Amino acid sequence: MPSSLISAVMVPASIPSPSQGVWHLGPLPIRAYALCILAGIFAGYWLGRRRWVARGGSPTVLADIMFWAIPFGLVGSRIYHVITDAELYFGAGKSPIDALKIWNGGLGIWGAIGFGALGAWIACRRAKVPFLAVADAMAPGLALAQIFGRFGNYFNQELFGKPTDLPWGLQIDPAHRPEGYADFATFHPTFLYEALWNVGVIALIILAGRRFTLGHGRAFFLYVAAYTAGRAWIENMRIDTVNHFLGLRLNVWTSFVLFVLAVVAFAISAVKYPGQEDISTGPAAGQPAEDAESTDSTDEPEDGTTPVDTTEPGTSSEHDAATSAAPERSSEGSAEAGPAAEATRQPAESSNGSDGARD
């Protein structure tokens, strides 16, 4: 086989990094990182919306909830990153204003999920929509959004793993190599590992939802458990500078804790709340909320008049019914009966009254 043909069919020995991550439209910079984040938001919402509508929910209601959740998530993701990597922005020789430059990268998924959930919870409370039903619908969409976000790291040449000579090693420009790694050219593409892992997370949630009834937060808890299981080992491969605790990266510990909490929450939900919430009616479906108890629960005459209650205190309705059913006496009969007849009637009435009280 000619050498030129061999070269044409050879698989590249490594994955090249993008030559640039910023394009300028006049004075306006268009950053690939920002485009990936936006694409992830739209893709995640698209998938979550399909699941929400399939369960009978209103897309307008979900859009209103996401109007709260997305800004909360973006702000929270940056806050988490700045807090856990404060040494990058504060201290001698650092510029605190850099903490606001979100376009340079640095979004923490835990902050995004936590603050995003807070925003969604507030919106659900306002709209009287079950929060966990929203979380279940959006669970695979969150993993899909993370896939797009990781490609933003690819364009920024950040968050890669240890050096490797594997065929899928990622080429990193010298300017982006951490201190001590200047002589290495290719590194583990942890952005790709996590993206592929999240594809599996999406498939797991969707397939599990078809096989089992995932309601009351179980799809969301499954997402957290599945994602953190992969994040723990992928995070351990990375070589970017982060804080460590007891010899492990902080995000590894976070993954361990969240995995345990998610598994426990899943088990509790399965035992205490089997089944799935019905969101095809009520506020989740865009309908007015129904009163739990109608104030007009008493029977009223069909002609619209209001019955007058003439019952004396201490007497029962059964006594009234028995009295009204007795034949009426004429005025003459009553007069003829005199005091003796009245005395005879009183014990009977007293007896009826006591029977009604016992009922």
XYZ file of C-alpha atoms in Angstrom, residues 30-48 70 74 107 138 140-153 155 202:
39
model
C -17.982 35.921 20.924
C -16.651 33.336 23.354
C -16.984 29.611 22.734
C -17.276 28.975 26.475
C -20.344 31.204 26.743
C -21.890 29.652 23.636
C -21.459 26.177 25.107
C -23.119 27.226 28.357
C -26.050 28.781 26.479
C -26.376 25.730 24.238
C -26.421 23.528 27.335
C -29.176 25.589 28.940
C -31.385 25.389 25.850
C -30.703 21.672 25.294
C -31.372 20.809 28.930
C -34.580 22.824 28.967
C -35.710 21.215 25.698
C -35.328 17.703 27.125
C -36.889 18.621 30.455
C -31.525 29.407 35.469
C -25.590 30.636 36.993
C -18.497 27.440 37.074
C -35.398 18.116 34.491
C -31.675 14.103 32.423
C -31.736 17.642 31.042
C -29.235 18.671 33.707
C -26.849 15.963 32.538
C -27.350 17.065 28.926
C -26.555 20.679 29.836
C -23.342 19.519 31.512
C -22.228 17.783 28.322
C -22.325 21.070 26.419
C -20.675 22.888 29.310
C -17.710 20.508 29.311
C -17.001 21.370 25.697
C -16.624 24.941 26.907
C -13.702 23.655 29.010
C -12.277 25.429 24.063
C -29.134 10.317 30.601
